Amino acid sequence: MAKQNVPRALVSLIAGASDATLEHIVMAMMRMAGEQIVRGAMIQQGCLSACIKLIKNGDLSETEKKIMQYAEHTISKILVTTNPSLLTTSQCMGSIQPLIKLVKDNESSDLQKFEALLSLTNLASYNDSTKQHMVSEKGIRVLSVAMFSGHELVRRAATEAMSNLVPHPDMIDYLRKKDNLKVWVAFAADYEDNFECARAALGCLAMVTQDPEIASTFIKQGNLSEKLLKSVLELGNLELMHRALILTLNLIEHGGKCKELVMTTGTLAFCEAYATTYQNGGKSMDLEFSEADQKLMGITVSLSQDIVQACSR
């Protein structure tokens, strides 16, 4: 259908169409967008731009609400796997408000929210302009609410989307607040039940603890922060360890009570033992890791050595 320019034909039918006809046109686009292989063609033939132009706010009839939701969902499906650098500025920026609206919509399904969040994650990773536009559309507030969804995939995608807003100043300010950061520490500690969500949250903490105020707020979480570092390092999962070790190194670099936390909670002792045991590849070959895990283990050993050296200064 895409090769025969059906998407372009659907776009041409939009002008002058009744609401009933428009509903079916956009529904057809939405269903086509479910196939990843045709998304590029749909963008080239005008479907993305057409759906963005269909978005409107205010009092809508039930049919108009369906049209808006179908258009928003089409945008989200198209952008889940599309490289934002291939979009025009108007397409990139124009997609953000409909996606946030879909996440916020109480009547949207978990699947619709999930795909919209994946697309927002994709756009947020592109550049500072997309981050700024998401923030200006009250994205931080909407995403923070989505983090408490009853659906695991929605929670994970919302966490990843928020993580990609770093280092926007408003996101940093948001995480400087103790209660907000507490949520992220709790999410990062929930790796047994929600590993991917915990990985995203811990990755965010590893980035934002470069900020001295956030680092200070992190250690004020008391047992939560201490248990997080201890349990993640003892777990032995290399992806989580990598993030936890970067977080630890950030704390040391700030000195004072941040450094004291590392030295008095057993984290330093762990890093000393870990670096000594596995330096220069020692004993790691016995673990039968994949090549990727061997490389990641080398990184974690190097970070542990950096932590030991930093604590000695």
PDB file of C-alpha atoms in Angstrom:
ATOM      1  CA  MET A   1       0.000   0.000   0.000  1.00  0.00           C
ATOM      2  CA  ALA A   2       2.810   2.393   0.867  1.00  0.00           C
ATOM      3  CA  LYS A   3       4.561   1.620  -2.436  1.00  0.00           C
ATOM      4  CA  GLN A   4       1.353   2.463  -4.272  1.00  0.00           C
ATOM      5  CA  ASN A   5       1.178   5.875  -2.503  1.00  0.00           C
ATOM      6  CA  VAL A   6      -1.866   4.993  -0.409  1.00  0.00           C
ATOM      7  CA  PRO A   7      -0.651   7.218   2.477  1.00  0.00           C
ATOM      8  CA  ARG A   8      -0.484  10.198   0.118  1.00  0.00           C
ATOM      9  CA  ALA A   9      -3.987   9.387  -1.141  1.00  0.00           C
ATOM     10  CA  LEU A  10      -5.297   9.319   2.431  1.00  0.00           C
ATOM     11  CA  VAL A  11      -3.713  12.713   3.118  1.00  0.00           C
ATOM     12  CA  SER A  12      -5.352  14.159  -0.004  1.00  0.00           C
ATOM     13  CA  LEU A  13      -8.752  12.954   1.196  1.00  0.00           C
ATOM     14  CA  ILE A  14      -8.533  14.918   4.453  1.00  0.00           C
ATOM     15  CA  ALA A  15      -9.386  18.299   2.909  1.00  0.00           C
ATOM     16  CA  GLY A  16     -13.146  18.796   2.976  1.00  0.00           C
ATOM     17  CA  ALA A  17     -13.860  15.398   4.556  1.00  0.00           C
ATOM     18  CA  SER A  18     -16.756  15.076   6.992  1.00  0.00           C
ATOM     19  CA  ASP A  19     -15.967  14.067  10.565  1.00  0.00           C
ATOM     20  CA  ALA A  20     -17.224  10.549   9.937  1.00  0.00           C
ATOM     21  CA  THR A  21     -14.979  10.177   6.872  1.00  0.00           C
ATOM     22  CA  LEU A  22     -12.052  11.820   8.632  1.00  0.00           C
ATOM     23  CA  GLU A  23     -12.341   9.368  11.496  1.00  0.00           C
ATOM     24  CA  HIS A  24     -11.868   6.442   9.107  1.00  0.00           C
ATOM     25  CA  ILE A  25      -9.034   8.147   7.221  1.00  0.00           C
ATOM     26  CA  VAL A  26      -7.027   8.719  10.380  1.00  0.00           C
ATOM     27  CA  MET A  27      -7.873   5.250  11.663  1.00  0.00           C
ATOM     28  CA  ALA A  28      -6.425   3.806   8.445  1.00  0.00           C
ATOM     29  CA  MET A  29      -3.236   5.835   8.954  1.00  0.00           C
ATOM     30  CA  MET A  30      -2.982   4.647  12.542  1.00  0.00           C
ATOM     31  CA  ARG A  31      -3.252   1.003  11.510  1.00  0.00           C
ATOM     32  CA  MET A  32      -0.677   1.437   8.749  1.00  0.00           C
ATOM     33  CA  ALA A  33       1.718   3.051  11.233  1.00  0.00           C
ATOM     34  CA  GLY A  34       1.668  -0.173  13.219  1.00  0.00           C
ATOM     35  CA  GLU A  35       4.050  -1.598  10.603  1.00  0.00           C
ATOM     36  CA  GLN A  36       7.532  -0.224  11.206  1.00  0.00           C
ATOM     37  CA  ILE A  37       8.645  -0.807   7.621  1.00  0.00           C
ATOM     38  CA  VAL A  38       6.166   1.736   6.193  1.00  0.00           C
ATOM     39  CA  ARG A  39       6.691   4.583   8.686  1.00  0.00           C
ATOM     40  CA  GLY A  40       9.357   6.288   6.617  1.00  0.00           C
ATOM     41  CA  ALA A  41       7.114   6.256   3.565  1.00  0.00           C
ATOM     42  CA  MET A  42       4.234   7.612   5.610  1.00  0.00           C
ATOM     43  CA  ILE A  43       6.366  10.572   6.700  1.00  0.00           C
ATOM     44  CA  GLN A  44       7.521  11.201   3.138  1.00  0.00           C
ATOM     45  CA  GLN A  45       3.951  11.077   1.858  1.00  0.00           C
ATOM     46  CA  GLY A  46       2.694  13.596   4.415  1.00  0.00           C
ATOM     47  CA  CYS A  47       0.915  11.519   7.069  1.00  0.00           C
ATOM     48  CA  LEU A  48       2.892  12.859  10.039  1.00  0.00           C
ATOM     49  CA  SER A  49       2.446  16.507   9.068  1.00  0.00           C
ATOM     50  CA  ALA A  50      -1.242  15.923   8.311  1.00  0.00           C
ATOM     51  CA  CYS A  51      -1.867  14.378  11.727  1.00  0.00           C
ATOM     52  CA  ILE A  52      -0.062  17.244  13.467  1.00  0.00           C
ATOM     53  CA  LYS A  53      -2.276  19.755  11.630  1.00  0.00           C
ATOM     54  CA  LEU A  54      -5.413  17.877  12.698  1.00  0.00           C
ATOM     55  CA  ILE A  55      -4.715  18.428  16.394  1.00  0.00           C
ATOM     56  CA  LYS A  56      -6.948  21.003  18.030  1.00  0.00           C
ATOM     57  CA  ASN A  57      -8.067  21.833  21.555  1.00  0.00           C
ATOM     58  CA  GLY A  58     -11.260  23.140  23.109  1.00  0.00           C
ATOM     59  CA  ASP A  59     -14.740  21.661  23.190  1.00  0.00           C
ATOM     60  CA  LEU A  60     -14.880  18.697  20.848  1.00  0.00           C
ATOM     61  CA  SER A  61     -17.656  16.350  19.802  1.00  0.00           C
ATOM     62  CA  GLU A  62     -17.269  12.652  20.555  1.00  0.00           C
ATOM     63  CA  THR A  63     -16.296  12.011  16.935  1.00  0.00           C
ATOM     64  CA  GLU A  64     -13.738  14.830  17.022  1.00  0.00           C
ATOM     65  CA  LYS A  65     -12.253  13.378  20.219  1.00  0.00           C
ATOM     66  CA  LYS A  66     -11.822  10.036  18.457  1.00  0.00           C
ATOM     67  CA  ILE A  67     -10.162  11.746  15.499  1.00  0.00           C
ATOM     68  CA  MET A  68      -7.757  13.591  17.807  1.00  0.00           C
ATOM     69  CA  GLN A  69      -6.867  10.405  19.661  1.00  0.00           C
ATOM     70  CA  TYR A  70      -6.332   8.466  16.432  1.00  0.00           C
ATOM     71  CA  ALA A  71      -4.128  11.281  15.085  1.00  0.00           C
ATOM     72  CA  GLU A  72      -2.108  11.441  18.301  1.00  0.00           C
ATOM     73  CA  HIS A  73      -1.690   7.677  18.317  1.00  0.00           C
ATOM     74  CA  THR A  74      -0.585   7.720  14.679  1.00  0.00           C
ATOM     75  CA  ILE A  75       2.075  10.305  15.544  1.00  0.00           C
ATOM     76  CA  SER A  76       3.273   8.171  18.441  1.00  0.00           C
ATOM     77  CA  LYS A  77       3.471   4.992  16.357  1.00  0.00           C
ATOM     78  CA  ILE A  78       5.405   6.732  13.588  1.00  0.00           C
ATOM     79  CA  LEU A  79       7.930   8.338  15.932  1.00  0.00           C
ATOM     80  CA  VAL A  80       8.696   5.333  18.136  1.00  0.00           C
ATOM     81  CA  THR A  81      11.355   4.162  15.681  1.00  0.00           C
ATOM     82  CA  THR A  82      12.006   7.272  13.577  1.00  0.00           C
ATOM     83  CA  ASN A  83      15.334   9.066  13.884  1.00  0.00           C
ATOM     84  CA  PRO A  84      14.387  12.653  14.872  1.00  0.00           C
ATOM     85  CA  SER A  85      17.241  14.004  12.745  1.00  0.00           C
ATOM     86  CA  LEU A  86      15.274  12.915   9.657  1.00  0.00           C
ATOM     87  CA  LEU A  87      12.327  15.142  10.586  1.00  0.00           C
ATOM     88  CA  THR A  88      11.829  18.806   9.783  1.00  0.00           C
ATOM     89  CA  THR A  89      11.856  21.222  12.711  1.00  0.00           C
ATOM     90  CA  SER A  90       8.091  21.721  12.436  1.00  0.00           C
ATOM     91  CA  GLN A  91       7.486  17.976  12.475  1.00  0.00           C
ATOM     92  CA  CYS A  92       9.811  17.439  15.414  1.00  0.00           C
ATOM     93  CA  MET A  93       8.444  20.276  17.534  1.00  0.00           C
ATOM     94  CA  GLY A  94       4.859  19.904  16.356  1.00  0.00           C
ATOM     95  CA  SER A  95       4.704  16.290  17.493  1.00  0.00           C
ATOM     96  CA  ILE A  96       5.531  17.007  21.127  1.00  0.00           C
ATOM     97  CA  GLN A  97       2.267  18.619  22.240  1.00  0.00           C
ATOM     98  CA  PRO A  98       0.033  15.847  20.784  1.00  0.00           C
ATOM     99  CA  LEU A  99       2.216  13.175  22.389  1.00  0.00           C
ATOM    100  CA  ILE A 100       2.088  14.805  25.815  1.00  0.00           C
ATOM    101  CA  LYS A 101      -1.657  15.253  25.396  1.00  0.00           C
ATOM    102  CA  LEU A 102      -2.041  11.525  24.676  1.00  0.00           C
ATOM    103  CA  VAL A 103      -0.057  10.600  27.793  1.00  0.00           C
ATOM    104  CA  LYS A 104      -2.174  12.970  29.875  1.00  0.00           C
ATOM    105  CA  ASP A 105      -5.505  11.800  28.423  1.00  0.00           C
ATOM    106  CA  ASN A 106      -7.469   9.812  31.019  1.00  0.00           C
ATOM    107  CA  GLU A 107      -9.308   8.032  28.217  1.00  0.00           C
ATOM    108  CA  SER A 108      -6.204   6.806  26.373  1.00  0.00           C
ATOM    109  CA  SER A 109      -5.179   3.159  26.778  1.00  0.00           C
ATOM    110  CA  ASP A 110      -1.965   1.942  28.390  1.00  0.00           C
ATOM    111  CA  LEU A 111      -0.702   0.978  24.915  1.00  0.00           C
ATOM    112  CA  GLN A 112      -1.337   4.494  23.604  1.00  0.00           C
ATOM    113  CA  LYS A 113       0.400   6.049  26.604  1.00  0.00           C
ATOM    114  CA  PHE A 114       3.316   3.622  26.288  1.00  0.00           C
ATOM    115  CA  GLU A 115       3.920   4.337  22.607  1.00  0.00           C
ATOM    116  CA  ALA A 116       3.561   8.090  23.145  1.00  0.00           C
ATOM    117  CA  LEU A 117       6.134   7.904  25.952  1.00  0.00           C
ATOM    118  CA  LEU A 118       8.549   5.935  23.758  1.00  0.00           C
ATOM    119  CA  SER A 119       8.251   8.644  21.105  1.00  0.00           C
ATOM    120  CA  LEU A 120       8.810  11.390  23.688  1.00  0.00           C
ATOM    121  CA  THR A 121      11.884   9.513  24.909  1.00  0.00           C
ATOM    122  CA  ASN A 122      13.136   9.442  21.330  1.00  0.00           C
ATOM    123  CA  LEU A 123      12.506  13.163  20.770  1.00  0.00           C
ATOM    124  CA  ALA A 124      13.956  14.193  24.144  1.00  0.00           C
ATOM    125  CA  SER A 125      17.227  12.484  23.249  1.00  0.00           C
ATOM    126  CA  TYR A 126      17.575  14.542  20.076  1.00  0.00           C
ATOM    127  CA  ASN A 127      18.678  18.004  21.215  1.00  0.00           C
ATOM    128  CA  ASP A 128      18.190  20.801  23.744  1.00  0.00           C
ATOM    129  CA  SER A 129      15.406  22.374  21.679  1.00  0.00           C
ATOM    130  CA  THR A 130      13.185  19.291  21.933  1.00  0.00           C
ATOM    131  CA  LYS A 131      13.895  19.081  25.660  1.00  0.00           C
ATOM    132  CA  GLN A 132      12.928  22.737  26.065  1.00  0.00           C
ATOM    133  CA  HIS A 133       9.715  22.293  24.098  1.00  0.00           C
ATOM    134  CA  MET A 134       8.733  19.263  26.165  1.00  0.00           C
ATOM    135  CA  VAL A 135       9.330  21.201  29.374  1.00  0.00           C
ATOM    136  CA  SER A 136       7.370  24.212  28.104  1.00  0.00           C
ATOM    137  CA  GLU A 137       4.441  21.878  27.359  1.00  0.00           C
ATOM    138  CA  LYS A 138       4.441  20.906  31.062  1.00  0.00           C
ATOM    139  CA  GLY A 139       6.112  17.633  30.184  1.00  0.00           C
ATOM    140  CA  ILE A 140       7.824  17.175  33.555  1.00  0.00           C
ATOM    141  CA  ARG A 141       4.516  17.268  35.417  1.00  0.00           C
ATOM    142  CA  VAL A 142       2.765  14.947  32.948  1.00  0.00           C
ATOM    143  CA  LEU A 143       5.630  12.449  32.868  1.00  0.00           C
ATOM    144  CA  SER A 144       6.002  12.439  36.654  1.00  0.00           C
ATOM    145  CA  VAL A 145       2.347  11.436  36.951  1.00  0.00           C
ATOM    146  CA  ALA A 146       2.821   8.698  34.329  1.00  0.00           C
ATOM    147  CA  MET A 147       5.641   7.254  36.458  1.00  0.00           C
ATOM    148  CA  PHE A 148       2.955   6.094  38.885  1.00  0.00           C
ATOM    149  CA  SER A 149       0.894   4.246  36.284  1.00  0.00           C
ATOM    150  CA  GLY A 150      -0.411   0.841  37.245  1.00  0.00           C
ATOM    151  CA  HIS A 151       1.175  -0.575  34.083  1.00  0.00           C
ATOM    152  CA  GLU A 152       4.846  -1.537  34.337  1.00  0.00           C
ATOM    153  CA  LEU A 153       5.713  -0.602  30.742  1.00  0.00           C
ATOM    154  CA  VAL A 154       4.143   2.841  31.101  1.00  0.00           C
ATOM    155  CA  ARG A 155       6.110   3.449  34.322  1.00  0.00           C
ATOM    156  CA  ARG A 156       9.332   2.388  32.634  1.00  0.00           C
ATOM    157  CA  ALA A 157       8.779   4.511  29.535  1.00  0.00           C
ATOM    158  CA  ALA A 158       7.859   7.567  31.624  1.00  0.00           C
ATOM    159  CA  THR A 159      11.025   7.124  33.693  1.00  0.00           C
ATOM    160  CA  GLU A 160      13.141   6.844  30.549  1.00  0.00           C
ATOM    161  CA  ALA A 161      11.498   9.909  29.006  1.00  0.00           C
ATOM    162  CA  MET A 162      12.154  11.994  32.116  1.00  0.00           C
ATOM    163  CA  SER A 163      15.751  10.756  32.254  1.00  0.00           C
ATOM    164  CA  ASN A 164      16.267  12.046  28.726  1.00  0.00           C
ATOM    165  CA  LEU A 165      15.245  15.544  29.833  1.00  0.00           C
ATOM    166  CA  VAL A 166      18.497  15.780  31.805  1.00  0.00           C
ATOM    167  CA  PRO A 167      20.362  18.185  31.903  1.00  0.00           C
ATOM    168  CA  HIS A 168      17.562  20.699  31.288  1.00  0.00           C
ATOM    169  CA  PRO A 169      17.636  23.221  34.186  1.00  0.00           C
ATOM    170  CA  ASP A 170      13.976  22.617  35.069  1.00  0.00           C
ATOM    171  CA  MET A 171      14.585  18.872  35.334  1.00  0.00           C
ATOM    172  CA  ILE A 172      17.589  19.496  37.565  1.00  0.00           C
ATOM    173  CA  ASP A 173      15.496  21.823  39.753  1.00  0.00           C
ATOM    174  CA  TYR A 174      12.797  19.157  39.918  1.00  0.00           C
ATOM    175  CA  LEU A 175      15.246  16.547  41.215  1.00  0.00           C
ATOM    176  CA  ARG A 176      16.767  18.924  43.752  1.00  0.00           C
ATOM    177  CA  LYS A 177      13.547  18.613  45.756  1.00  0.00           C
ATOM    178  CA  LYS A 178      13.894  15.901  48.388  1.00  0.00           C
ATOM    179  CA  ASP A 179      10.500  14.269  47.869  1.00  0.00           C
ATOM    180  CA  ASN A 180      10.979  14.096  44.098  1.00  0.00           C
ATOM    181  CA  LEU A 181      14.441  12.585  44.378  1.00  0.00           C
ATOM    182  CA  LYS A 182      13.142  10.085  46.932  1.00  0.00           C
ATOM    183  CA  VAL A 183      10.853   8.649  44.257  1.00  0.00           C
ATOM    184  CA  TRP A 184      13.794   8.127  41.916  1.00  0.00           C
ATOM    185  CA  VAL A 185      15.863   6.452  44.624  1.00  0.00           C
ATOM    186  CA  ALA A 186      12.936   4.137  45.374  1.00  0.00           C
ATOM    187  CA  PHE A 187      12.501   3.326  41.667  1.00  0.00           C
ATOM    188  CA  ALA A 188      16.219   2.604  41.320  1.00  0.00           C
ATOM    189  CA  ALA A 189      16.045   0.216  44.279  1.00  0.00           C
ATOM    190  CA  ASP A 190      13.145  -1.744  42.781  1.00  0.00           C
ATOM    191  CA  TYR A 191      15.364  -3.742  40.424  1.00  0.00           C
ATOM    192  CA  GLU A 192      14.040  -7.159  41.433  1.00  0.00           C
ATOM    193  CA  ASP A 193      10.482  -6.457  40.307  1.00  0.00           C
ATOM    194  CA  ASN A 194      11.031  -3.724  37.689  1.00  0.00           C
ATOM    195  CA  PHE A 195      14.556  -4.083  36.356  1.00  0.00           C
ATOM    196  CA  GLU A 196      14.318  -1.848  33.270  1.00  0.00           C
ATOM    197  CA  CYS A 197      12.580   0.918  35.198  1.00  0.00           C
ATOM    198  CA  ALA A 198      15.230   0.670  37.936  1.00  0.00           C
ATOM    199  CA  ARG A 199      18.004   0.782  35.333  1.00  0.00           C
ATOM    200  CA  ALA A 200      16.570   3.996  33.864  1.00  0.00           C
ATOM    201  CA  ALA A 201      16.141   5.602  37.291  1.00  0.00           C
ATOM    202  CA  LEU A 202      19.650   4.655  38.402  1.00  0.00           C
ATOM    203  CA  GLY A 203      21.072   5.940  35.127  1.00  0.00           C
ATOM    204  CA  CYS A 204      19.370   9.269  35.745  1.00  0.00           C
ATOM    205  CA  LEU A 205      20.775   9.432  39.288  1.00  0.00           C
ATOM    206  CA  ALA A 206      24.243   8.693  37.922  1.00  0.00           C
ATOM    207  CA  MET A 207      23.937  11.741  35.665  1.00  0.00           C
ATOM    208  CA  VAL A 208      22.277  14.234  37.984  1.00  0.00           C
ATOM    209  CA  THR A 209      24.445  13.601  41.053  1.00  0.00           C
ATOM    210  CA  GLN A 210      27.122  15.603  39.282  1.00  0.00           C
ATOM    211  CA  ASP A 211      25.078  18.518  40.608  1.00  0.00           C
ATOM    212  CA  PRO A 212      26.259  19.235  44.182  1.00  0.00           C
ATOM    213  CA  GLU A 213      22.787  20.135  45.438  1.00  0.00           C
ATOM    214  CA  ILE A 214      21.266  16.912  44.124  1.00  0.00           C
ATOM    215  CA  ALA A 215      24.179  14.920  45.545  1.00  0.00           C
ATOM    216  CA  SER A 216      23.540  16.538  48.920  1.00  0.00           C
ATOM    217  CA  THR A 217      19.829  15.756  48.661  1.00  0.00           C
ATOM    218  CA  PHE A 218      20.688  12.163  47.710  1.00  0.00           C
ATOM    219  CA  ILE A 219      22.704  11.481  50.872  1.00  0.00           C
ATOM    220  CA  LYS A 220      19.942  13.089  52.964  1.00  0.00           C
ATOM    221  CA  GLN A 221      17.718  10.191  51.928  1.00  0.00           C
ATOM    222  CA  GLY A 222      19.480   8.321  54.726  1.00  0.00           C
ATOM    223  CA  ASN A 223      18.972   4.557  54.712  1.00  0.00           C
ATOM    224  CA  LEU A 224      17.371   4.684  51.257  1.00  0.00           C
ATOM    225  CA  SER A 225      20.525   5.954  49.560  1.00  0.00           C
ATOM    226  CA  GLU A 226      22.843   3.768  51.648  1.00  0.00           C
ATOM    227  CA  LYS A 227      20.828   0.612  50.942  1.00  0.00           C
ATOM    228  CA  LEU A 228      20.643   1.459  47.236  1.00  0.00           C
ATOM    229  CA  LEU A 229      24.406   1.634  46.764  1.00  0.00           C
ATOM    230  CA  LYS A 230      25.083  -1.408  48.927  1.00  0.00           C
ATOM    231  CA  SER A 231      22.434  -3.653  47.395  1.00  0.00           C
ATOM    232  CA  VAL A 232      23.172  -2.725  43.766  1.00  0.00           C
ATOM    233  CA  LEU A 233      26.899  -3.337  44.128  1.00  0.00           C
ATOM    234  CA  GLU A 234      26.352  -6.645  45.915  1.00  0.00           C
ATOM    235  CA  LEU A 235      23.817  -7.726  43.283  1.00  0.00           C
ATOM    236  CA  GLY A 236      26.538  -8.107  40.681  1.00  0.00           C
ATOM    237  CA  ASN A 237      24.520  -6.964  37.664  1.00  0.00           C
ATOM    238  CA  LEU A 238      27.064  -5.117  35.545  1.00  0.00           C
ATOM    239  CA  GLU A 239      24.619  -2.633  34.008  1.00  0.00           C
ATOM    240  CA  LEU A 240      23.376  -1.513  37.405  1.00  0.00           C
ATOM    241  CA  MET A 241      26.863  -1.608  38.933  1.00  0.00           C
ATOM    242  CA  HIS A 242      28.160   0.662  36.178  1.00  0.00           C
ATOM    243  CA  ARG A 243      25.552   3.286  37.011  1.00  0.00           C
ATOM    244  CA  ALA A 244      25.998   2.914  40.771  1.00  0.00           C
ATOM    245  CA  LEU A 245      29.780   3.308  40.493  1.00  0.00           C
ATOM    246  CA  ILE A 246      29.436   6.512  38.458  1.00  0.00           C
ATOM    247  CA  LEU A 247      27.037   7.809  41.116  1.00  0.00           C
ATOM    248  CA  THR A 248      29.569   6.852  43.800  1.00  0.00           C
ATOM    249  CA  LEU A 249      32.398   8.639  42.004  1.00  0.00           C
ATOM    250  CA  ASN A 250      30.233  11.762  41.734  1.00  0.00           C
ATOM    251  CA  LEU A 251      29.659  11.704  45.495  1.00  0.00           C
ATOM    252  CA  ILE A 252      33.380  11.430  46.189  1.00  0.00           C
ATOM    253  CA  GLU A 253      34.197  14.330  43.906  1.00  0.00           C
ATOM    254  CA  HIS A 254      31.879  16.569  45.953  1.00  0.00           C
ATOM    255  CA  GLY A 255      33.787  15.746  49.140  1.00  0.00           C
ATOM    256  CA  GLY A 256      32.448  16.407  52.628  1.00  0.00           C
ATOM    257  CA  LYS A 257      29.453  14.333  53.760  1.00  0.00           C
ATOM    258  CA  CYS A 258      29.003  12.923  50.252  1.00  0.00           C
ATOM    259  CA  LYS A 259      32.470  11.405  50.351  1.00  0.00           C
ATOM    260  CA  GLU A 260      31.922  10.315  53.950  1.00  0.00           C
ATOM    261  CA  LEU A 261      28.884   8.252  52.901  1.00  0.00           C
ATOM    262  CA  VAL A 262      31.026   6.269  50.475  1.00  0.00           C
ATOM    263  CA  MET A 263      33.769   5.659  53.027  1.00  0.00           C
ATOM    264  CA  THR A 264      31.559   4.641  55.949  1.00  0.00           C
ATOM    265  CA  THR A 265      28.951   2.403  54.323  1.00  0.00           C
ATOM    266  CA  GLY A 266      31.211  -0.305  52.947  1.00  0.00           C
ATOM    267  CA  THR A 267      31.138   1.049  49.396  1.00  0.00           C
ATOM    268  CA  LEU A 268      34.850   1.881  49.441  1.00  0.00           C
ATOM    269  CA  ALA A 269      35.719  -1.534  50.860  1.00  0.00           C
ATOM    270  CA  PHE A 270      33.701  -3.202  48.106  1.00  0.00           C
ATOM    271  CA  CYS A 271      35.474  -1.196  45.404  1.00  0.00           C
ATOM    272  CA  GLU A 272      38.892  -2.048  46.840  1.00  0.00           C
ATOM    273  CA  ALA A 273      38.116  -5.780  46.899  1.00  0.00           C
ATOM    274  CA  TYR A 274      36.457  -5.719  43.476  1.00  0.00           C
ATOM    275  CA  ALA A 275      39.310  -3.831  41.805  1.00  0.00           C
ATOM    276  CA  THR A 276      41.939  -6.063  43.398  1.00  0.00           C
ATOM    277  CA  THR A 277      40.174  -9.277  42.437  1.00  0.00           C
ATOM    278  CA  TYR A 278      39.414  -8.429  38.829  1.00  0.00           C
ATOM    279  CA  GLN A 279      42.144  -5.986  37.779  1.00  0.00           C
ATOM    280  CA  ASN A 280      43.918  -6.781  34.522  1.00  0.00           C
ATOM    281  CA  GLY A 281      41.212  -9.304  33.710  1.00  0.00           C
ATOM    282  CA  GLY A 282      42.143 -11.490  36.665  1.00  0.00           C
ATOM    283  CA  LYS A 283      39.501 -14.132  37.453  1.00  0.00           C
ATOM    284  CA  SER A 284      36.996 -12.484  35.106  1.00  0.00           C
ATOM    285  CA  MET A 285      37.704 -15.068  32.397  1.00  0.00           C
ATOM    286  CA  ASP A 286      36.372 -17.769  34.736  1.00  0.00           C
ATOM    287  CA  LEU A 287      32.930 -16.115  34.742  1.00  0.00           C
ATOM    288  CA  GLU A 288      32.137 -17.046  31.123  1.00  0.00           C
ATOM    289  CA  PHE A 289      30.870 -13.569  30.254  1.00  0.00           C
ATOM    290  CA  SER A 290      29.980 -12.499  26.744  1.00  0.00           C
ATOM    291  CA  GLU A 291      32.345 -10.128  24.970  1.00  0.00           C
ATOM    292  CA  ALA A 292      30.030  -7.198  25.770  1.00  0.00           C
ATOM    293  CA  ASP A 293      29.910  -8.133  29.457  1.00  0.00           C
ATOM    294  CA  GLN A 294      33.684  -8.539  29.557  1.00  0.00           C
ATOM    295  CA  LYS A 295      34.031  -5.015  28.215  1.00  0.00           C
ATOM    296  CA  LEU A 296      31.515  -3.655  30.719  1.00  0.00           C
ATOM    297  CA  MET A 297      33.257  -5.461  33.528  1.00  0.00           C
ATOM    298  CA  GLY A 298      36.518  -3.793  32.545  1.00  0.00           C
ATOM    299  CA  ILE A 299      34.759  -0.436  32.800  1.00  0.00           C
ATOM    300  CA  THR A 300      33.379  -1.250  36.265  1.00  0.00           C
ATOM    301  CA  VAL A 301      36.816  -2.368  37.468  1.00  0.00           C
ATOM    302  CA  SER A 302      38.341   0.872  36.150  1.00  0.00           C
ATOM    303  CA  LEU A 303      35.644   2.916  37.907  1.00  0.00           C
ATOM    304  CA  SER A 304      36.298   1.028  41.158  1.00  0.00           C
ATOM    305  CA  GLN A 305      39.998   1.848  40.867  1.00  0.00           C
ATOM    306  CA  ASP A 306      39.130   5.520  40.282  1.00  0.00           C
ATOM    307  CA  ILE A 307      36.935   5.475  43.391  1.00  0.00           C
ATOM    308  CA  VAL A 308      39.708   3.984  45.530  1.00  0.00           C
ATOM    309  CA  GLN A 309      42.214   6.555  44.258  1.00  0.00           C
ATOM    310  CA  ALA A 310      39.757   9.438  44.751  1.00  0.00           C
ATOM    311  CA  CYS A 311      39.087   8.403  48.341  1.00  0.00           C
ATOM    312  CA  SER A 312      42.806   8.361  49.089  1.00  0.00           C
ATOM    313  CA  ARG A 313      43.244  11.979  48.077  1.00  0.00           C
TER     314      ARG A 313
END
